[in-house]
């Protein structure tokens, strides 16, 4: 089964209607080459929200209070991840799992919104050489490196032109 396929709401509704007609999830999975969990998810969302539950969901901003209520429902009310998704209209279980991990690791501070990837750059950078002025010795070393590179380039160019000019021997 391929991953990362997107399905239209009409296709999802067709699958759900087939399931409601009595076809098993396993048979639908085989017929349409879908995982059983995705079919089960579509059926659950259809039962909870109707046809609107099958529409693709775009990015949604969740407040800290909302996240806290979802986590409390999971811990205190004994709701499963799937139950939380249905009750709070959250598209995937992985969203709740990431909230739980951050809550367990950092507490309420972990539930604050993060935009983009976390910064991994070091805050205290050591001074680079560019900050300091170049001394005469460094300037001369830099010029020597440039001249050596230029000399190597010219030698290589000369070797290539000589190779082109010499007639190549025919192989027998």
mmCIF file of C-alpha atoms in Angstrom:
data_model
loop_
_atom_site.group_PDB
_atom_site.id
_atom_site.type_symbol
_atom_site.label_atom_id
_atom_site.label_comp_id
_atom_site.label_asym_id
_atom_site.label_seq_id
_atom_site.Cartn_x
_atom_site.Cartn_y
_atom_site.Cartn_z
ATOM 1 C CA UNK A 1 0.000 0.000 0.000
ATOM 2 C CA UNK A 2 1.348 3.380 -0.967
ATOM 3 C CA UNK A 3 1.768 6.046 1.659
ATOM 4 C CA UNK A 4 0.962 9.752 1.440
ATOM 5 C CA UNK A 5 -1.930 9.394 -0.971
ATOM 6 C CA UNK A 6 -4.626 12.007 -0.754
ATOM 7 C CA UNK A 7 -8.211 10.958 -1.326
ATOM 8 C CA UNK A 8 -11.113 13.174 -2.270
ATOM 9 C CA UNK A 9 -14.076 13.591 0.028
ATOM 10 C CA UNK A 10 -16.273 11.864 -2.582
ATOM 11 C CA UNK A 11 -14.014 8.796 -2.577
ATOM 12 C CA UNK A 12 -14.018 8.694 1.215
ATOM 13 C CA UNK A 13 -17.814 8.972 1.281
ATOM 14 C CA UNK A 14 -18.095 6.125 -1.242
ATOM 15 C CA UNK A 15 -15.936 3.890 0.973
ATOM 16 C CA UNK A 16 -17.984 4.799 4.074
ATOM 17 C CA UNK A 17 -21.266 4.071 2.270
ATOM 18 C CA UNK A 18 -19.950 0.665 1.203
ATOM 19 C CA UNK A 19 -19.023 -0.042 4.817
ATOM 20 C CA UNK A 20 -22.478 1.020 6.007
ATOM 21 C CA UNK A 21 -24.040 -1.323 3.405
ATOM 22 C CA UNK A 22 -22.409 -4.192 5.268
ATOM 23 C CA UNK A 23 -19.115 -4.801 3.496
ATOM 24 C CA UNK A 24 -16.355 -5.584 5.969
ATOM 25 C CA UNK A 25 -13.431 -3.260 6.510
ATOM 26 C CA UNK A 26 -11.028 -6.046 5.567
ATOM 27 C CA UNK A 27 -12.806 -6.575 2.215
ATOM 28 C CA UNK A 28 -12.777 -2.827 1.506
ATOM 29 C CA UNK A 29 -9.095 -2.717 2.413
ATOM 30 C CA UNK A 30 -8.302 -5.441 -0.086
ATOM 31 C CA UNK A 31 -10.559 -4.037 -2.801
ATOM 32 C CA UNK A 32 -9.267 -0.452 -2.673
ATOM 33 C CA UNK A 33 -5.738 -1.204 -1.417
ATOM 34 C CA UNK A 34 -6.192 0.930 1.697
ATOM 35 C CA UNK A 35 -5.201 0.254 5.286
ATOM 36 C CA UNK A 36 -7.945 -0.875 7.621
ATOM 37 C CA UNK A 37 -7.097 1.884 10.079
ATOM 38 C CA UNK A 38 -7.751 4.653 7.538
ATOM 39 C CA UNK A 39 -11.122 3.148 6.622
ATOM 40 C CA UNK A 40 -12.019 2.825 10.306
ATOM 41 C CA UNK A 41 -10.979 6.458 10.831
ATOM 42 C CA UNK A 42 -13.182 7.645 7.944
ATOM 43 C CA UNK A 43 -16.172 5.670 9.248
ATOM 44 C CA UNK A 44 -15.718 7.090 12.755
ATOM 45 C CA UNK A 45 -15.421 10.671 11.484
ATOM 46 C CA UNK A 46 -18.494 10.178 9.292
ATOM 47 C CA UNK A 47 -20.523 8.864 12.227
ATOM 48 C CA UNK A 48 -19.399 11.758 14.445
ATOM 49 C CA UNK A 49 -19.692 14.678 11.987
ATOM 50 C CA UNK A 50 -21.500 13.381 8.931
ATOM 51 C CA UNK A 51 -20.137 14.122 5.461
ATOM 52 C CA UNK A 52 -18.281 17.160 6.838
ATOM 53 C CA UNK A 53 -16.095 14.800 8.864
ATOM 54 C CA UNK A 54 -14.666 13.411 5.620
ATOM 55 C CA UNK A 55 -13.457 16.733 4.248
ATOM 56 C CA UNK A 56 -9.682 17.185 4.308
ATOM 57 C CA UNK A 57 -8.595 19.272 7.249
ATOM 58 C CA UNK A 58 -6.055 22.009 6.841
ATOM 59 C CA UNK A 59 -3.688 23.320 9.494
ATOM 60 C CA UNK A 60 -5.525 24.490 12.559
ATOM 61 C CA UNK A 61 -4.251 26.606 15.438
ATOM 62 C CA UNK A 62 -5.045 25.101 18.841
ATOM 63 C CA UNK A 63 -4.892 27.156 22.029
ATOM 64 C CA UNK A 64 -3.098 25.985 25.148
ATOM 65 C CA UNK A 65 -6.427 25.655 26.952
ATOM 66 C CA UNK A 66 -7.781 23.427 24.190
ATOM 67 C CA UNK A 67 -4.671 21.235 24.291
ATOM 68 C CA UNK A 68 -4.913 21.013 28.080
ATOM 69 C CA UNK A 69 -8.564 19.925 27.896
ATOM 70 C CA UNK A 70 -7.704 17.213 25.359
ATOM 71 C CA UNK A 71 -4.866 15.927 27.562
ATOM 72 C CA UNK A 72 -7.098 15.967 30.656
ATOM 73 C CA UNK A 73 -9.802 14.055 28.790
ATOM 74 C CA UNK A 74 -7.226 11.482 27.747
ATOM 75 C CA UNK A 75 -5.806 11.049 31.249
ATOM 76 C CA UNK A 76 -8.823 11.601 33.526
ATOM 77 C CA UNK A 77 -11.862 10.555 31.487
ATOM 78 C CA UNK A 78 -10.153 7.517 30.013
ATOM 79 C CA UNK A 79 -10.751 8.495 26.389
ATOM 80 C CA UNK A 80 -8.617 6.711 23.819
ATOM 81 C CA UNK A 81 -6.593 8.610 21.243
ATOM 82 C CA UNK A 82 -9.258 7.820 18.642
ATOM 83 C CA UNK A 83 -11.967 8.936 21.046
ATOM 84 C CA UNK A 84 -10.177 12.232 21.668
ATOM 85 C CA UNK A 85 -9.828 12.806 17.925
ATOM 86 C CA UNK A 86 -13.543 12.286 17.442
ATOM 87 C CA UNK A 87 -14.651 14.251 20.483
ATOM 88 C CA UNK A 88 -12.467 17.274 19.758
ATOM 89 C CA UNK A 89 -12.475 17.066 15.926
ATOM 90 C CA UNK A 90 -8.717 16.593 15.606
ATOM 91 C CA UNK A 91 -7.656 15.061 12.273
ATOM 92 C CA UNK A 92 -4.933 12.664 13.432
ATOM 93 C CA UNK A 93 -3.854 10.855 16.567
ATOM 94 C CA UNK A 94 -0.249 11.898 16.026
ATOM 95 C CA UNK A 95 -1.201 15.470 16.946
ATOM 96 C CA UNK A 96 -2.391 14.367 20.373
ATOM 97 C CA UNK A 97 0.610 12.075 20.823
ATOM 98 C CA UNK A 98 3.006 14.977 20.233
ATOM 99 C CA UNK A 99 1.067 17.117 22.732
ATOM 100 C CA UNK A 100 1.251 14.323 25.328
ATOM 101 C CA UNK A 101 4.997 13.903 24.875
ATOM 102 C CA UNK A 102 5.661 17.620 25.191
ATOM 103 C CA UNK A 103 3.328 17.878 28.207
ATOM 104 C CA UNK A 104 5.080 15.000 29.985
ATOM 105 C CA UNK A 105 8.511 16.442 29.246
ATOM 106 C CA UNK A 106 7.971 20.198 29.753
ATOM 107 C CA UNK A 107 4.568 20.582 31.428
ATOM 108 C CA UNK A 108 2.252 23.394 30.302
ATOM 109 C CA UNK A 109 5.202 25.279 28.768
ATOM 110 C CA UNK A 110 5.605 22.453 26.277
ATOM 111 C CA UNK A 111 2.131 23.110 24.886
ATOM 112 C CA UNK A 112 2.965 26.609 23.718
ATOM 113 C CA UNK A 113 2.857 27.072 19.980
ATOM 114 C CA UNK A 114 6.060 26.427 18.073
ATOM 115 C CA UNK A 115 6.316 27.980 14.643
ATOM 116 C CA UNK A 116 8.747 26.283 12.288
ATOM 117 C CA UNK A 117 11.672 24.171 13.232
ATOM 118 C CA UNK A 118 13.514 24.815 16.487
ATOM 119 C CA UNK A 119 16.681 26.863 16.245
ATOM 120 C CA UNK A 120 19.805 24.775 16.678
ATOM 121 C CA UNK A 121 22.392 27.510 16.315
ATOM 122 C CA UNK A 122 24.676 28.201 19.243
ATOM 123 C CA UNK A 123 23.939 31.437 21.065
ATOM 124 C CA UNK A 124 27.496 32.217 22.135
ATOM 125 C CA UNK A 125 29.558 32.137 18.961
ATOM 126 C CA UNK A 126 33.286 32.549 19.241
ATOM 127 C CA UNK A 127 34.719 35.515 17.352
ATOM 128 C CA UNK A 128 35.554 34.575 13.795
ATOM 129 C CA UNK A 129 38.675 35.580 11.920
ATOM 130 C CA UNK A 130 36.640 37.935 9.761
ATOM 131 C CA UNK A 131 36.080 40.158 12.767
ATOM 132 C CA UNK A 132 39.813 40.771 13.259
ATOM 133 C CA UNK A 133 41.807 42.845 10.733
ATOM 134 C CA UNK A 134 44.122 40.909 8.402
ATOM 135 C CA UNK A 135 47.834 41.193 9.188
ATOM 136 C CA UNK A 136 50.502 41.606 6.507
ATOM 137 C CA UNK A 137 51.670 37.999 6.943
ATOM 138 C CA UNK A 138 48.138 36.645 6.474
ATOM 139 C CA UNK A 139 47.697 38.853 3.427
ATOM 140 C CA UNK A 140 50.900 37.480 1.860
ATOM 141 C CA UNK A 141 49.920 33.867 2.652
ATOM 142 C CA UNK A 142 46.579 34.467 0.986
ATOM 143 C CA UNK A 143 48.303 35.864 -2.122
ATOM 144 C CA UNK A 144 50.681 32.865 -2.258
ATOM 145 C CA UNK A 145 47.716 30.458 -2.169
ATOM 146 C CA UNK A 146 46.028 32.389 -4.979
ATOM 147 C CA UNK A 147 49.169 32.337 -7.134
ATOM 148 C CA UNK A 148 49.697 28.591 -6.542
ATOM 149 C CA UNK A 149 46.110 27.900 -7.599
ATOM 150 C CA UNK A 150 46.543 30.066 -10.690
ATOM 151 C CA UNK A 151 49.796 28.266 -11.571
ATOM 152 C CA UNK A 152 48.139 24.823 -11.178
ATOM 153 C CA UNK A 153 45.225 25.961 -13.348
ATOM 154 C CA UNK A 154 47.544 27.139 -16.138
ATOM 155 C CA UNK A 155 49.540 23.888 -16.023
ATOM 156 C CA UNK A 156 46.361 21.846 -16.316
ATOM 157 C CA UNK A 157 45.096 24.011 -19.181
ATOM 158 C CA UNK A 158 48.417 23.584 -21.018
ATOM 159 C CA UNK A 159 48.298 19.809 -20.546
ATOM 160 C CA UNK A 160 44.761 19.659 -21.940
ATOM 161 C CA UNK A 161 45.596 21.725 -25.015
ATOM 162 C CA UNK A 162 48.652 19.559 -25.727
ATOM 163 C CA UNK A 163 46.558 16.408 -25.431
ATOM 164 C CA UNK A 164 44.076 17.776 -27.967
ATOM 165 C CA UNK A 165 46.810 18.797 -30.415
ATOM 166 C CA UNK A 166 48.676 15.477 -30.464
ATOM 167 C CA UNK A 167 47.055 13.058 -32.892
ATOM 168 C CA UNK A 168 45.693 10.031 -31.142
ATOM 169 C CA UNK A 169 47.040 6.676 -32.189
ATOM 170 C CA UNK A 170 44.624 4.297 -33.764
ATOM 171 C CA UNK A 171 43.988 1.086 -31.918
ATOM 172 C CA UNK A 172 44.463 -2.160 -33.820
#
